[in-house]
CSV table of N, CA and C in Angstrom, one decimal:
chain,number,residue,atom,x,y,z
K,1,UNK,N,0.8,-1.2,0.0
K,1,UNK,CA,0.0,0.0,0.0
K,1,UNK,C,0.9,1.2,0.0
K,2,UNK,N,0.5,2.4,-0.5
K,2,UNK,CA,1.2,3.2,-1.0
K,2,UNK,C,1.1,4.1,0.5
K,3,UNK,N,2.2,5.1,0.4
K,3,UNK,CA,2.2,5.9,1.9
K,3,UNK,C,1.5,6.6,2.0
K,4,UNK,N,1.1,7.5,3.2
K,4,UNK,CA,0.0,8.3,3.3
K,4,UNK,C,0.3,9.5,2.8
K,5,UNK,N,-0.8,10.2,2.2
K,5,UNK,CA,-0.6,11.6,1.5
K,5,UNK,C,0.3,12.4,2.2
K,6,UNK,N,-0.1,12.6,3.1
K,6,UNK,CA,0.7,14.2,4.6
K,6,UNK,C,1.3,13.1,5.7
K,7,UNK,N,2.7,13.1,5.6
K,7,UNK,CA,3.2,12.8,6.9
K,7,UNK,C,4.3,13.7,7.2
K,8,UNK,N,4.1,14.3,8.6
K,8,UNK,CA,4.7,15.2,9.3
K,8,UNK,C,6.3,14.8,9.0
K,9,UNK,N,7.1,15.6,8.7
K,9,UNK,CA,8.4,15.4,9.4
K,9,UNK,C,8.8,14.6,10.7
K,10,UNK,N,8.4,15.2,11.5
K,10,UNK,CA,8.3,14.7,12.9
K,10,UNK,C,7.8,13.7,13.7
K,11,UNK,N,7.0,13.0,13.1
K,11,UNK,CA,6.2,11.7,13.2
K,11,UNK,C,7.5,11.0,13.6
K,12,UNK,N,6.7,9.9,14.4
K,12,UNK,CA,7.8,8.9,15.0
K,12,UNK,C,7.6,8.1,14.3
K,13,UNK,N,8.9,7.1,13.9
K,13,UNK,CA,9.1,6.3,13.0
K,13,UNK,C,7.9,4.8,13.4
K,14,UNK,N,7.6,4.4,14.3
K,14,UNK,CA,7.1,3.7,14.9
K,14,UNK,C,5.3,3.5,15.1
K,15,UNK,N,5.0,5.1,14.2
K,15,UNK,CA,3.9,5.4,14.4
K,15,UNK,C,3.0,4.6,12.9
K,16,UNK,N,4.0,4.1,11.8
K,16,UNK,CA,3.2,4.0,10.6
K,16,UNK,C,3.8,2.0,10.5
K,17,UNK,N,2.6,1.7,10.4
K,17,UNK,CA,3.2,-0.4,10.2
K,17,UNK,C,3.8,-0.1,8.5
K,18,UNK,N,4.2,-1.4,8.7
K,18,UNK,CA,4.4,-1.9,7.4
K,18,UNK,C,3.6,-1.7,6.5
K,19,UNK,N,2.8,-1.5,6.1
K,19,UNK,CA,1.8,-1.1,5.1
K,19,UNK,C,1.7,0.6,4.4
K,20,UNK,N,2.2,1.4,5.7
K,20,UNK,CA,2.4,2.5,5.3
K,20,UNK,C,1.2,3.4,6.0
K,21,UNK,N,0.6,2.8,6.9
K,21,UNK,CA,-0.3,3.6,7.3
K,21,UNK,C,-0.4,3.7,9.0
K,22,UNK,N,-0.6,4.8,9.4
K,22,UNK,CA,-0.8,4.6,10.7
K,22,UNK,C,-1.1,3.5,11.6
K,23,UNK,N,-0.7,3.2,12.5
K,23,UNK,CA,-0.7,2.1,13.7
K,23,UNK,C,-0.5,2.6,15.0
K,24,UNK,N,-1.6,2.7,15.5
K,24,UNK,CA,-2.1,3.1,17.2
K,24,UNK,C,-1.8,1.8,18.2
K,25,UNK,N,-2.3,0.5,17.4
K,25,UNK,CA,-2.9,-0.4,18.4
K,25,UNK,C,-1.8,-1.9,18.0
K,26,UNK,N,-1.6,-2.8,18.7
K,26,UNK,CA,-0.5,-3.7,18.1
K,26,UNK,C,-1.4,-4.9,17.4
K,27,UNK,N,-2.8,-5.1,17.6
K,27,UNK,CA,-3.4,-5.5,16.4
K,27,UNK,C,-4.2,-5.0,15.5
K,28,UNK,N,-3.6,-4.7,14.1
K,28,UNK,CA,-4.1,-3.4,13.1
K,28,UNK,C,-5.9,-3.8,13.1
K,29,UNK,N,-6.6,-4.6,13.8
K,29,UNK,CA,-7.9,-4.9,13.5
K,29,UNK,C,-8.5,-3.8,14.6
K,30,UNK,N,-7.7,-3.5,15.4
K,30,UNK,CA,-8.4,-2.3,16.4
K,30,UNK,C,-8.3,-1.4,15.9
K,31,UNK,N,-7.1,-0.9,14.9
K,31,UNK,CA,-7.1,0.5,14.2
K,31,UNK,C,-8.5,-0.2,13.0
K,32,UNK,N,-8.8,-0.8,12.2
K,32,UNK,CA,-9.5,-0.4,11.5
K,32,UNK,C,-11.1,-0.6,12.2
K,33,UNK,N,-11.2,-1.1,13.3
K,33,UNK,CA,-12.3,-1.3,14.3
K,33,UNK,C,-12.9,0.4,14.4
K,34,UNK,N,-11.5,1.0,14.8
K,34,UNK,CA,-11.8,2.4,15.5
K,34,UNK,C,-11.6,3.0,14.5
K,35,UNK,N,-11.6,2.9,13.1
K,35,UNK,CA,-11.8,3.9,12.4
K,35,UNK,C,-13.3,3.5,11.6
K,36,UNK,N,-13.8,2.6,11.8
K,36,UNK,CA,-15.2,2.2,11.7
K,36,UNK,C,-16.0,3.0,12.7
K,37,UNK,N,-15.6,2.7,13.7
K,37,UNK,CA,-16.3,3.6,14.7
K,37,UNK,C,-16.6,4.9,15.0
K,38,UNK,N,-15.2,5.8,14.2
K,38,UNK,CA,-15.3,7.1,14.2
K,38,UNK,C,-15.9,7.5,12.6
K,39,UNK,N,-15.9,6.7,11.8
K,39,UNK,CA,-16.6,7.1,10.5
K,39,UNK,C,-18.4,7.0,11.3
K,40,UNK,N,-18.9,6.0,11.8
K,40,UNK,CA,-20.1,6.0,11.9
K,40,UNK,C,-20.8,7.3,13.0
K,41,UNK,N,-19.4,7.8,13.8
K,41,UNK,CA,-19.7,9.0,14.3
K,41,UNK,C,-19.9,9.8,13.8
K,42,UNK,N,-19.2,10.5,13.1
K,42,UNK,CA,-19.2,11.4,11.9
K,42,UNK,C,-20.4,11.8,11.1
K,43,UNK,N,-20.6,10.4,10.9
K,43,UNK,CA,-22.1,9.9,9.9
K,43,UNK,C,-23.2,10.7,11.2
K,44,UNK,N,-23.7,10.5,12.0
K,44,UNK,CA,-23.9,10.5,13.0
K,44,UNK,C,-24.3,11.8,13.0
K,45,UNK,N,-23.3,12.7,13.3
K,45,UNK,CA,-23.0,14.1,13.7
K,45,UNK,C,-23.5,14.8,12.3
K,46,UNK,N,-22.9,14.2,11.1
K,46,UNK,CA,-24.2,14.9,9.9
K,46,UNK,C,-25.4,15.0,10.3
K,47,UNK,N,-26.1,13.3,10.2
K,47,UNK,CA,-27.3,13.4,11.0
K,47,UNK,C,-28.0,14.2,11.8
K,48,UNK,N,-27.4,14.4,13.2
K,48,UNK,CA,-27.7,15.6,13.7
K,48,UNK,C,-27.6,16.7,13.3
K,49,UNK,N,-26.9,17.4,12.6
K,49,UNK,CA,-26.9,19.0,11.9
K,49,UNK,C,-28.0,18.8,10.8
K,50,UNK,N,-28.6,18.1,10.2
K,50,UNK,CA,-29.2,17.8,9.2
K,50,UNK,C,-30.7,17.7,10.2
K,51,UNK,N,-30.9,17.5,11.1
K,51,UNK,CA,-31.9,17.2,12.0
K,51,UNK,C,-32.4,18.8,12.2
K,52,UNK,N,-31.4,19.5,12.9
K,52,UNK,CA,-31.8,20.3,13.2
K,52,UNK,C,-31.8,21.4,12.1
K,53,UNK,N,-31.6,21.3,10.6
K,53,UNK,CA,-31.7,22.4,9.7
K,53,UNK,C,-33.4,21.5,9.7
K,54,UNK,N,-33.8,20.8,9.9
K,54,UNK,CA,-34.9,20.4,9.0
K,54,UNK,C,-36.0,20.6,10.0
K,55,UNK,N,-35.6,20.8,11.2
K,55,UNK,CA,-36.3,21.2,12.6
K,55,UNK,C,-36.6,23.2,12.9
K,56,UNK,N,-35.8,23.7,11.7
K,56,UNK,CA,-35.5,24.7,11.7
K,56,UNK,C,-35.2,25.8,12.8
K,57,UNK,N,-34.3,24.8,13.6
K,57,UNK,CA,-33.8,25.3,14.8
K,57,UNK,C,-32.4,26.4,14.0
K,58,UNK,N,-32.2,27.5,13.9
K,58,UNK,CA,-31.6,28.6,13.8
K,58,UNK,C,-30.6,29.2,14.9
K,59,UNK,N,-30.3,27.7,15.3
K,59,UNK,CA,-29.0,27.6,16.4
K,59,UNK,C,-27.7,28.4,15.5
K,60,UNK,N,-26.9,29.5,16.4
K,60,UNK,CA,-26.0,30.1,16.5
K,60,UNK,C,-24.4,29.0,16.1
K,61,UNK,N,-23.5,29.6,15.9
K,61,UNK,CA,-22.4,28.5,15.7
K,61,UNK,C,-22.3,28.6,16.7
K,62,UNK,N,-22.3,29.5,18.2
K,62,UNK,CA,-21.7,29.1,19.1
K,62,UNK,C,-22.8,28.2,19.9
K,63,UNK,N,-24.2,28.3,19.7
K,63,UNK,CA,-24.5,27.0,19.9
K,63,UNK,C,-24.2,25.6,18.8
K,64,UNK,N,-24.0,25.8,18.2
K,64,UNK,CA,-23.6,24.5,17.3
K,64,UNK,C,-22.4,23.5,17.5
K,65,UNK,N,-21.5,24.8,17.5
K,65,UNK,CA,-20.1,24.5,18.4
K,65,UNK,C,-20.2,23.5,19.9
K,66,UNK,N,-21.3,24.1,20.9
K,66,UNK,CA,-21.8,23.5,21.8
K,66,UNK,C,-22.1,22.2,22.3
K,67,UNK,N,-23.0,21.9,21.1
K,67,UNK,CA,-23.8,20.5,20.9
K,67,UNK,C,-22.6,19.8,20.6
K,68,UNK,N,-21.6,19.8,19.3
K,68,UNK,CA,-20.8,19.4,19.1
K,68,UNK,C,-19.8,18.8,19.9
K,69,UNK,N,-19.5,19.8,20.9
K,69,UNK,CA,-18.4,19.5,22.2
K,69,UNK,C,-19.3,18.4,23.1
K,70,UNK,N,-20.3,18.4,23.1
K,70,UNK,CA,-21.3,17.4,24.0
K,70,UNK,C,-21.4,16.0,23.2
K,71,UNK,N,-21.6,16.0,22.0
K,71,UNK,CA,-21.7,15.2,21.4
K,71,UNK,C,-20.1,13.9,20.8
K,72,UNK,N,-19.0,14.6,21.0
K,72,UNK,CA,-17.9,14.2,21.5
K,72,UNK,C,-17.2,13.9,22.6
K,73,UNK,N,-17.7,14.6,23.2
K,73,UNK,CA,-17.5,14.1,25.2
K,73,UNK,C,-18.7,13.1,25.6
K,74,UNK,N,-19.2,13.1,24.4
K,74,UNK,CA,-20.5,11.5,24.7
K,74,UNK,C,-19.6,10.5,24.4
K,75,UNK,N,-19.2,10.8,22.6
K,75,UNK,CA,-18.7,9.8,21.8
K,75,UNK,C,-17.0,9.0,23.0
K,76,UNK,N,-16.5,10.2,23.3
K,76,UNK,CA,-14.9,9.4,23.9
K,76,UNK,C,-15.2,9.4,25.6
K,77,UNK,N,-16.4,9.0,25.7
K,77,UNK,CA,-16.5,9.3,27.2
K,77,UNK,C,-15.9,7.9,27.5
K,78,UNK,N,-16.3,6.6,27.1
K,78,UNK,CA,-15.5,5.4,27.5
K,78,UNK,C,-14.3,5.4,27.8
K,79,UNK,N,-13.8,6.0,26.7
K,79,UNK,CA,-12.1,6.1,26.9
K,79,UNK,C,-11.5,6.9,27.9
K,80,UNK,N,-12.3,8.0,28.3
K,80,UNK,CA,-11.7,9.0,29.3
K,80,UNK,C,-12.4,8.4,30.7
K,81,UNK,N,-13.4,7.4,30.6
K,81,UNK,CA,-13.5,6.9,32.2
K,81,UNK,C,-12.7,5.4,32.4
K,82,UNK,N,-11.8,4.9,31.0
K,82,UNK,CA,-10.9,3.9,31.2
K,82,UNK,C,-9.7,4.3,31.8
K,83,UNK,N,-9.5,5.6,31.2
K,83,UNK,CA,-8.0,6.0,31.7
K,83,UNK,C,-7.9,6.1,33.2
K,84,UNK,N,-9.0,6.8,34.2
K,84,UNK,CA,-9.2,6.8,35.5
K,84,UNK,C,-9.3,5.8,35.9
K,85,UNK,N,-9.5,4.7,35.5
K,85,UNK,CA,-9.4,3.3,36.2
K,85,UNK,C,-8.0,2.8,36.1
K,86,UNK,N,-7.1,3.2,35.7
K,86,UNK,CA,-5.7,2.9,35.5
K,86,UNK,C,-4.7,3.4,36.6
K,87,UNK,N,-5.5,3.9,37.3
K,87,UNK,CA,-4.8,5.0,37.7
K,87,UNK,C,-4.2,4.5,39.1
């Protein structure tokens, strides 16, 4: 597989497998797990902005911005109450 479009200078050598693409996890089925997972969030988060154009809610960006920050402190809440169990 060919290398990724943008890779920083600075990136650690360790951060891209053999394939040429990033590697978070030491079995690459979690990185493409979690990139399923964050594609369907995404999807998701359209959904909702698309809800509320059709609800004709005339929310401000800085309310938009809002929901958004809520709506990602939903999505990575698991992860941020795993890390405190580590502790």
């Amino acid at each position: 597989m060919a290398e990724p479009e943008f890779k920083p200078d600075d990136t650690p050598k360790d951060l891209y497998g053999p394939d040429g693409q990033p590697q978070f996890f030491n079995d690459p089925g979690m990185d493409r797990f979690v990139a399923v997972v964050m594609n369907m969030a995404q999807e998701m988060w359209v959904q909702e902005e698309r809800l509320m154009a059709l609800e004709g809610l005339d929310a401000s960006s800085e309310d938009r911005e809002a929901k958004l920050k809520q709506f990602i402190d939903r999505i990575f809440a698991p992860l941020r109450e795993s890390g405190s169990d580590e502790s």
